[in-house]
Amino acid sequence: MVFMTANWHPLGDAFYRKTDLYEMGWNIGGLRDCLIAAAPYGGPIALLKGSQRSERSHSVRPVMEMYTSSGVPLASFLWKSGIVVDIGWTVSDYLLCIQEDGTVLIYDILGNYCRHFNMGSELSQNSVTEAKIFHSAYRTGVAILTKAYRFSVVTNIEDQKIWRLPDVPGLQTSGLSCWTVISQDRQTKLVLASGRNIYVLDSDSCTSVTVPGLDPDISSYLHMSASFNYKYLALYTNTGCIWMGTSNLKEKLGEFDCKFHAPPKQMVWCRRPRSQQPSVVLMWDSLLLVAGKSNESIQYNLDDELYLVPELDGVRIIGSKSHEFLHEVPATCEEIFKIASMAPGALLLEAHKEYKKESQKADEYLREIKDQNLLPTAVEQCIEAAGFEYEPETQKMLLRAASFGKSFLSNFSPERFVTMCRELRVLNAVRDYTVGMPLTYVQFRQLTVQVLIDRLVFRRLYPLAIEICKHLKIREFQGVSHVLKHWACFKVQQKEPDEDIAHAINQKLGDTAGISYSEIAAKAYECGRPELAIMLLDFEPQSGEQVPLLLKMKRGQLALNKAIESGDTDLVYTVVMYLKNEMNRRDFFLTLRKHPVALSLYRQFCKHQEQDTLKDLYNQEDDHQELANFYVQESYQEAKVEVRVAELQKAVDEYSKARNEFAAKATEEQIKLLKFQRKLQDETDKPYVDRSLHDTVYSLLLEGSHRHAEQLYKDFKIPDKRYWWLKISALAEKNDWEELEKFSKSKKSPIGYLAFVEVCVKHQNKYEAKKYVSKVTPELKVKAHLLVGEVEQAADIAIERKNENDLNLVLSRCNQSTDRSLVERLNKARSGANKK
Amino acid sequence: MAAHLSYGRVNLNVLREAARKELREFLDRCAGSKEHEVEKMFTLKPGSLPPADVKNIIFFVRPKLEIMDIIAGNVKSEVKQRSHRDFHILFVPRRSLLCEQRLEEQGVLGSFINIDQYILDLIPYDGDLLSMESESAFRECYLENDQTSLYHAAKGLMTLQALYGTIPQIYGKGECARHVANMMLRMKREFAGSQNQILPVFDTLLLLDRNVDLLTPLATQLTYEGLIDEIYGITNGYAKLPPEKFIQKKQGEGGKDLPTEPKKLQLNSAEELYAEIRDKNFNAVGAVLSKKAKIISAAFEERHNAKTVGEIKQFVSQLPHMQAARSSLANHTSIAELIKDITKFATYLNYGLSRIVASEAFFDNLTVEQEFMTGVDTDKVNTYIEDCIAQKDPLIKILRLVCMQSVCNNGLKQKVLDYYKREILQTYGYEHILTLNNLEKAGLLKLQTNARNNYPTIRKTLKLWMDDVNEQNPNDISYVYSGYAPLSVRLAQILVRPGWRSIEEVLKMLPGPHFEERQQLPSGLHKKRENRTTLIFFLGGVTYAEIAALRFLSQVEEGGTEYIIASTKLINGTSWIKSLMDKLEAPPF
């Protein structure tokens, strides 16, 4: 480990190191004459060979090749489309190929064509000369420059909204030397250099900017480059001076004079997040130069054609033979590994080494850390440093030291240590040559596990993705289920029998949470395999999800079954309405008949919306009872008595067919009443229709039409009791006391005589009421006396009858004005009754 | 926070807060700003929208087609007036493709900026009470075979389980209960894998169909709360009462301007006194009120004893509480008087004549109910009912009684049934033939078949009638109906001890299957504890008296079960029967 610092080079306040990532697995002559694009975050590499326009002959078509970062081939195909200006990767590992005619073709990581879009129709004449692909958090954009010096930008290739940027004055004459895109905070700007002028171009304006702190002698800018996060910008001038500053061109961070007048082939930022110093990596044919801010530099001589890939925390250098990573040594690593470092982490590492040697020095080192109370810091440092190291051996060494130190701490949370171990294991797995994703820890944290899993899924590395999900204990529906779903969607495209595929998918997926079988089925349907789709849908536990796809596949009957199973009536309605439109009426009704739940729901719908259909439904089912009810309902919609009678007559027929004799008879009675009322109405010009029989008789009695009342009483066989009640109530209401008395004597009252007392009292005639009290049966007499206000008589009878309830009743009507002695007598009688 | 929702063993505020959060999020989406000041609220009416100076109009509706047509009308008239309002629609409890389709047919779907759903299946009413407020649930399930409300119930139970943990045991009785349980189990499978890691709050879920116990809602409730509901109706936790008794008696004012607006009172357990008396038999309320009155006046007298500044300070600090208690007492004394006027529970002096008639009607009605429930003369035409029809008493009262007789006799003989039906049609109008038909379909009225009347067996086995009822210090749930123990609650009680196996025979006599299901809990969430909590869900409605009986069980059984009650709707016999009626009205001539 003495050699940890062997490849470190000082620059400014920090060190830089170049570590080997891979020996490239590809077998290519060199990167010359290729269009090359490498995706950030250790993504794939695309090479378009033989595409340079100048060398293009019509007989040889260019070849598009795709590799992992370790040079393992992913795909290769002949390029048959138009002339490609530039290629680049999106944030989600799709390859964009921008053609001269403005068409952008999109391929997936395995070389499958996905789709295309166009950067604007006016491009047909003005062909694209340059293109740049830029990223922001979750999207990828494309900016193009046409022959006529016009810029167009698509900020998000998903929505493909094209912005034509305003013209820049003077470009036609003084030309454009270099430009770049700045994409920050949802805003996209272009910075461009024309002669000695720098312009900032956004969607509606073009501003000329002065670069602060730059030698005024400069006549042109040869190169410019924005940092990975677009916060910084580097400019390379014709004098060989590199200006480093913020991307808003307001602040200068440093300047480096390399004195080369030839423009570099590539210039990229090399800066880790939160680092204090700016540095830019420049590449010429045989020289790689890391430029710092105060004219310091690190220089590497080159013997191979290289390609620089800027990353969040450094620069990857891809050559035909090897793949390296150049970055600033993180502060923690520096503290631990710097020669003669006394940092707590360094001491802990030493202590652990001595401990392994079984030397007592271990104790001395530990003591030194503990004396300063720095053991937690030391452990933290070792854990953190492990994350920054690429070699598993170094990681292990640091983690072991951390674990050693941790065992001397009582309440140190193990979480960070455990998480680091887990995540490093994942990183080492994806960094493996066969996978070829040289992600650093910093990049991994920025990328998130979700995206990493997606990337693995895109490469069809399903088992690895699942292992990672399990290892990191990611919640199922974001992790394992998600991967399995992708696997299944891939599986349905395989040329195997439907049954086998469905079985295989179900075997693997089972009831895993968050698996949407309907999504997989939709994919199968999309791939032209409806039978497979139906098989898969059968596994879907959520009926709500099954139904829409089944309808799309025109499997209405099956959809109806599933909808009913779900219990979701709205879903049933949806299918029923669909079937109604799709089927002829006969078949529709027959289908409904097989599904009572759907039938009742449809009936409900018809009740409110389509009365006529309702009738047809009942007819078809021979549901005479409901049909009769329907006609009764209909009859009430009608104003004309004749029409109503006709409707009711239909109801009578249907009730009879339904063997509901009571209802048939009652409805016949109703018709009879209606007709009678109608006649009466014509004769007397008073409204009778729509009154009940009871009310009709009552009004007739009130009006004195005793003959008519009598007729109804007989015709409709009104029970005597009710007729008597009707009559005495009506007579009392019209204060016809004479007639009432006469009636009371006509024959023995079927309702007794208390009723007479009550109706009189109700119409405030106690005098008349008293006439009937004597006729009341003994057991009700107390009540009768009380009703007419004769408390004393009531009391006498109650006392005589010795009935407790009666006594209580009388007592409850006694008040302060009642004779004291009466109350006493009552109480005495009550206690007597109680004893009995 | 609504304090009255969190007093019990289960904090229903959790549910309320979850629901509130969702509503706020929707309002955020509509208004686009963080401040959602609701300017005005209107009831949905056909025609134009009432004028209001607002930008956003939110339709907050149940997913019903009729409502969609009204909304379409509203929106069209707005468009005609060229208003620049933004429309939003919020479906409660969930959106419906059918409704959206209707809006599309009406050509207004595009006018809505937001179409969303507000998943509010179960609304917390009190610390132990949840309601879906779906008044037509019973009708839909039993008359129309439309099980939409059951789907919502199952969804609501899933929401509850998401918040309060998986309920390990499910019991049920009735077709609807079976259907809900099936849907729940199915929905659980849909979420298979994503296991709920919340320690279960409920140990048991008991699903009960209303049609298992058709009798209870027909009987007049005799608890304080039940009577308020029977006489004045409680809607959404509020009762509207006649104002006369609530006038502040001040000297010098000769009661000139009597208020005509009904007095609106909110009734829930947030009010200490109400919480204490609402579930008591009305006969036991008077004593509590007078005791309370004494305590309160004694408390006010305390001020004379307050000598030191500290004592006075302490007295003053208690004043707001005491004043609240005094006004609460005044309100309930007034309500109790109102009810007494009608029910004549106590021997009270000096009543006007009309009141005597009313109170006797109440008493006679009650007598007949109790006769039916004890099985006296249920097989012949009842004279009281006959007299009531002859005097054209309210139809619902008649229907309640006739249905009760039918239920207590396991159906009526053809002659008796036809007689009643004919009397009703002749007296109240032939249009009620549809209502009668509905009651028959729901099983409330039925023809006695050859089968034996099994009601007496059920009554005896389940001890539905208790002769020695103690209204003051109850020892059995039968106090809520002064003798009748609600069948539904008996089933719940027996389920806990000794278990339904002991009443297999009776369960078979009641309609629908009875069943038991278990839901697997993730390991580590099993618990053993003394106090069990049961969620009892009434599919088709629950009465206040039943709630009172369950609360009684929660308190009484030593180390027993605490009940949380859920229902499709809070009902009483009147509102229930009303929901089953078909209103037919002829167009004006």
Short mmCIF file of C-alpha atoms in Angstrom, two decimals, chain B residues 163-419:
data_model
loop_
_atom_site.label_atom_id
_atom_site.label_comp_id
_atom_site.label_asym_id
_atom_site.label_seq_id
_atom_site.Cartn_x
_atom_site.Cartn_y
_atom_site.Cartn_z
CA LEU B 163 -54.83 3.11 8.37
CA TYR B 164 -55.57 0.80 11.27
CA GLY B 165 -54.03 -2.48 10.20
CA THR B 166 -55.39 -5.69 8.74
CA ILE B 167 -58.38 -7.03 10.65
CA PRO B 168 -57.50 -10.65 11.41
CA GLN B 169 -61.00 -12.04 11.86
CA ILE B 170 -64.08 -11.42 9.80
CA TYR B 171 -67.52 -12.69 10.75
CA GLY B 172 -70.67 -12.05 8.84
CA LYS B 173 -74.31 -12.86 8.42
CA GLY B 174 -76.32 -12.21 5.29
CA GLU B 175 -75.92 -12.10 1.53
CA CYS B 176 -74.57 -8.59 1.44
CA ALA B 177 -72.13 -9.35 4.23
CA ARG B 178 -70.87 -12.32 2.26
CA HIS B 179 -70.49 -10.16 -0.83
CA VAL B 180 -68.57 -7.46 1.03
CA ALA B 181 -66.28 -10.01 2.66
CA ASN B 182 -65.61 -11.60 -0.72
CA MET B 183 -64.73 -8.28 -2.23
CA MET B 184 -62.46 -7.42 0.68
CA LEU B 185 -60.58 -10.68 0.37
CA ARG B 186 -60.30 -10.14 -3.33
CA MET B 187 -59.05 -6.59 -2.92
CA LYS B 188 -56.51 -7.85 -0.44
CA ARG B 189 -55.23 -10.26 -3.07
CA GLU B 190 -54.91 -7.33 -5.44
CA PHE B 191 -52.43 -5.83 -3.04
CA ALA B 192 -50.78 -9.14 -2.34
CA GLY B 193 -47.19 -8.82 -1.29
CA SER B 194 -47.35 -5.27 -0.05
CA GLN B 195 -48.12 -6.31 3.46
CA ASN B 196 -49.60 -3.92 5.89
CA GLN B 197 -47.11 -3.44 8.69
CA ILE B 198 -49.45 -1.65 11.07
CA LEU B 199 -50.31 -3.35 14.32
CA PRO B 200 -54.00 -4.15 13.97
CA VAL B 201 -56.29 -1.90 15.96
CA PHE B 202 -59.37 -3.98 15.25
CA ASP B 203 -59.40 -7.63 16.23
CA THR B 204 -62.66 -8.54 14.58
CA LEU B 205 -64.92 -7.29 11.87
CA LEU B 206 -68.57 -8.25 12.06
CA LEU B 207 -70.58 -7.64 8.92
CA LEU B 208 -74.34 -7.70 9.37
CA ASP B 209 -77.04 -7.38 6.76
CA ARG B 210 -79.91 -5.18 7.74
CA ASN B 211 -82.31 -7.76 6.42
CA VAL B 212 -81.07 -10.26 9.01
CA ASP B 213 -82.80 -8.02 11.52
CA LEU B 214 -85.71 -6.23 9.91
CA LEU B 215 -87.51 -5.90 13.21
CA THR B 216 -85.27 -3.55 15.15
CA PRO B 217 -85.54 -0.43 13.00
CA LEU B 218 -89.33 -0.77 12.93
CA ALA B 219 -89.56 -0.47 16.70
CA THR B 220 -89.68 2.97 18.25
CA GLN B 221 -86.35 3.78 19.84
CA LEU B 222 -86.61 4.69 23.48
CA THR B 223 -83.18 6.07 24.23
CA TYR B 224 -82.77 9.81 24.50
CA GLU B 225 -80.90 10.13 21.23
CA GLY B 226 -83.15 7.58 19.57
CA LEU B 227 -86.24 9.54 20.53
CA ILE B 228 -84.80 12.81 19.27
CA ASP B 229 -84.20 11.02 16.00
CA GLU B 230 -87.65 9.40 15.95
CA ILE B 231 -89.48 12.63 16.67
CA TYR B 232 -87.37 15.35 15.07
CA GLY B 233 -84.84 13.49 12.98
CA ILE B 234 -81.08 13.85 13.25
CA THR B 235 -79.38 14.68 9.97
CA ASN B 236 -75.62 14.89 9.67
CA GLY B 237 -75.29 15.13 13.43
CA TYR B 238 -77.75 18.02 13.75
CA ALA B 239 -81.32 18.08 15.02
CA LYS B 240 -83.83 20.80 14.20
CA LEU B 241 -86.15 21.41 17.11
CA PRO B 242 -89.24 23.54 17.65
CA PRO B 243 -88.02 26.86 19.01
CA GLU B 244 -90.59 27.62 21.74
CA LYS B 245 -88.81 25.84 24.54
CA PHE B 246 -85.47 27.44 23.83
CA ILE B 247 -86.44 31.03 24.46
CA GLN B 248 -84.31 32.62 27.11
CA LYS B 249 -86.73 33.56 29.82
CA LYS B 250 -86.03 37.16 30.72
CA GLN B 251 -88.09 39.23 33.04
CA GLY B 252 -90.09 42.06 31.56
CA GLU B 253 -90.36 40.45 28.16
CA GLY B 254 -93.79 39.09 27.61
CA GLY B 255 -92.67 36.52 25.07
CA LYS B 256 -93.53 38.90 22.28
CA ASP B 257 -91.56 37.73 19.32
CA LEU B 258 -91.55 34.00 19.21
CA PRO B 259 -88.82 32.72 16.97
CA THR B 260 -90.11 30.83 13.99
CA GLU B 261 -86.85 29.36 12.82
CA PRO B 262 -86.26 25.90 14.22
CA LYS B 263 -83.47 25.62 16.75
CA LYS B 264 -80.55 23.74 15.23
CA LEU B 265 -78.38 21.80 17.64
CA GLN B 266 -75.29 19.78 17.01
CA LEU B 267 -75.37 16.47 18.84
CA ASN B 268 -72.23 14.50 19.51
CA SER B 269 -69.98 13.33 22.28
CA ALA B 270 -67.99 16.58 22.26
CA GLU B 271 -70.76 17.78 24.56
CA GLU B 272 -70.11 16.17 27.91
CA LEU B 273 -73.67 16.07 29.12
CA TYR B 274 -75.01 14.73 25.87
CA ALA B 275 -72.42 11.99 25.86
CA GLU B 276 -73.67 10.98 29.26
CA ILE B 277 -77.38 10.89 28.58
CA ARG B 278 -77.83 10.15 24.91
CA ASP B 279 -77.71 6.38 25.27
CA LYS B 280 -79.86 6.22 28.40
CA ASN B 281 -83.44 5.11 28.32
CA PHE B 282 -85.50 8.26 28.23
CA ASN B 283 -87.03 7.40 31.58
CA ALA B 284 -83.59 7.65 33.16
CA VAL B 285 -82.73 11.01 31.64
CA GLY B 286 -84.82 13.18 33.97
CA ALA B 287 -82.95 12.03 37.04
CA VAL B 288 -79.59 12.77 35.49
CA LEU B 289 -80.71 16.21 34.38
CA SER B 290 -81.95 17.20 37.81
CA LYS B 291 -78.81 15.85 39.44
CA LYS B 292 -76.74 17.85 36.98
CA ALA B 293 -78.79 20.93 37.68
CA LYS B 294 -78.04 20.63 41.38
CA ILE B 295 -74.34 20.16 40.78
CA ILE B 296 -74.16 23.15 38.48
CA SER B 297 -76.03 25.50 40.76
CA ALA B 298 -73.87 24.28 43.63
CA ALA B 299 -70.84 25.06 41.53
CA PHE B 300 -72.13 28.57 40.88
CA GLU B 301 -72.84 28.97 44.59
CA GLU B 302 -69.17 28.31 45.21
CA ARG B 303 -68.46 31.92 44.37
CA HIS B 304 -69.80 32.95 47.76
CA ASN B 305 -67.25 30.73 49.41
CA ALA B 306 -64.42 32.15 47.38
CA LYS B 307 -62.67 34.45 49.78
CA THR B 308 -59.10 34.84 48.76
CA VAL B 309 -57.95 36.30 45.47
CA GLY B 310 -56.59 32.86 44.56
CA GLU B 311 -59.92 31.20 45.13
CA ILE B 312 -61.75 33.83 43.12
CA LYS B 313 -59.24 33.43 40.36
CA GLN B 314 -59.74 29.74 40.34
CA PHE B 315 -63.49 30.16 40.25
CA VAL B 316 -63.27 32.57 37.35
CA SER B 317 -61.04 30.22 35.43
CA GLN B 318 -63.71 27.56 35.67
CA LEU B 319 -66.48 29.91 34.58
CA PRO B 320 -66.39 29.25 30.84
CA HIS B 321 -66.64 25.53 31.43
CA MET B 322 -69.46 25.98 33.92
CA GLN B 323 -71.33 28.32 31.64
CA ALA B 324 -71.03 25.86 28.79
CA ALA B 325 -72.31 23.13 31.09
CA ARG B 326 -75.21 25.33 32.14
CA SER B 327 -76.26 26.13 28.60
CA SER B 328 -75.89 22.51 27.63
CA LEU B 329 -78.10 21.56 30.56
CA ALA B 330 -80.66 24.16 29.56
CA ASN B 331 -80.77 22.83 26.02
CA HIS B 332 -81.23 19.25 27.05
CA THR B 333 -83.81 20.09 29.65
CA SER B 334 -85.77 21.81 26.89
CA ILE B 335 -85.40 18.86 24.55
CA ALA B 336 -86.42 16.46 27.31
CA GLU B 337 -89.51 18.53 27.95
CA LEU B 338 -90.37 18.51 24.28
CA ILE B 339 -90.06 14.77 24.18
CA LYS B 340 -92.01 14.31 27.37
CA ASP B 341 -94.83 16.33 25.90
CA ILE B 342 -95.07 13.82 23.17
CA THR B 343 -94.28 10.61 24.94
CA LYS B 344 -95.73 11.34 28.36
CA PHE B 345 -93.08 9.24 29.94
CA ALA B 346 -93.44 10.84 33.31
CA THR B 347 -96.66 11.82 34.95
CA TYR B 348 -96.51 15.47 34.27
CA LEU B 349 -99.06 18.07 35.16
CA ASN B 350 -100.97 20.64 33.27
CA TYR B 351 -101.07 19.64 29.69
CA GLY B 352 -103.05 21.05 26.84
CA LEU B 353 -105.57 18.78 25.25
CA SER B 354 -103.84 18.24 21.91
CA ARG B 355 -100.84 16.99 23.78
CA ILE B 356 -102.88 14.42 25.60
CA VAL B 357 -104.05 13.04 22.31
CA ALA B 358 -100.52 13.02 20.99
CA SER B 359 -99.09 11.35 24.04
CA GLU B 360 -101.80 8.75 24.07
CA ALA B 361 -101.13 8.03 20.43
CA PHE B 362 -97.49 7.50 21.28
CA PHE B 363 -98.34 5.27 24.18
CA ASP B 364 -100.92 3.22 22.27
CA ASN B 365 -98.51 2.83 19.39
CA LEU B 366 -95.83 1.62 21.77
CA THR B 367 -98.24 -0.83 23.39
CA VAL B 368 -99.08 -2.37 20.04
CA GLU B 369 -95.39 -2.59 19.10
CA GLN B 370 -94.65 -4.38 22.34
CA GLU B 371 -97.55 -6.74 21.85
CA PHE B 372 -96.22 -7.67 18.44
CA MET B 373 -92.70 -8.12 19.73
CA THR B 374 -93.91 -10.39 22.48
CA GLY B 375 -96.01 -12.32 19.99
CA VAL B 376 -99.48 -11.30 21.15
CA ASP B 377 -102.17 -11.70 18.48
CA THR B 378 -99.82 -11.20 15.59
CA ASP B 379 -101.91 -13.41 13.33
CA LYS B 380 -105.04 -11.30 13.08
CA VAL B 381 -106.00 -7.84 11.98
CA ASN B 382 -105.05 -5.41 14.71
CA THR B 383 -107.80 -3.00 15.80
CA TYR B 384 -105.40 -0.22 16.66
CA ILE B 385 -103.91 -0.31 13.16
CA GLU B 386 -107.40 -0.41 11.73
CA ASP B 387 -108.43 2.66 13.75
CA CYS B 388 -105.28 4.50 12.76
CA ILE B 389 -105.99 3.87 9.10
CA ALA B 390 -109.58 4.94 9.55
CA GLN B 391 -108.37 8.20 11.00
CA LYS B 392 -105.75 8.46 8.28
CA ASP B 393 -102.76 8.66 10.53
CA PRO B 394 -99.44 9.18 8.74
CA LEU B 395 -98.90 6.38 6.24
CA ILE B 396 -95.37 5.62 7.42
CA LYS B 397 -96.64 4.96 10.93
CA ILE B 398 -99.11 2.46 9.50
CA LEU B 399 -96.50 0.81 7.34
CA ARG B 400 -94.11 0.50 10.28
CA LEU B 401 -96.76 -1.25 12.33
CA VAL B 402 -98.00 -3.56 9.59
CA CYS B 403 -94.45 -4.51 8.65
CA MET B 404 -93.64 -5.15 12.28
CA GLN B 405 -96.63 -7.43 12.63
CA SER B 406 -95.58 -9.28 9.50
CA VAL B 407 -92.01 -9.69 10.71
CA CYS B 408 -93.10 -10.84 14.17
CA ASN B 409 -95.44 -13.37 12.65
CA ASN B 410 -93.03 -14.58 9.98
CA GLY B 411 -95.47 -13.28 7.41
CA LEU B 412 -99.21 -12.62 7.47
CA LYS B 413 -102.05 -14.83 6.37
CA GLN B 414 -103.36 -14.06 2.91
CA LYS B 415 -106.62 -12.67 4.31
CA VAL B 416 -104.93 -10.41 6.84
CA LEU B 417 -102.31 -9.19 4.40
CA ASP B 418 -104.84 -8.42 1.68
CA TYR B 419 -107.07 -6.63 4.17
#
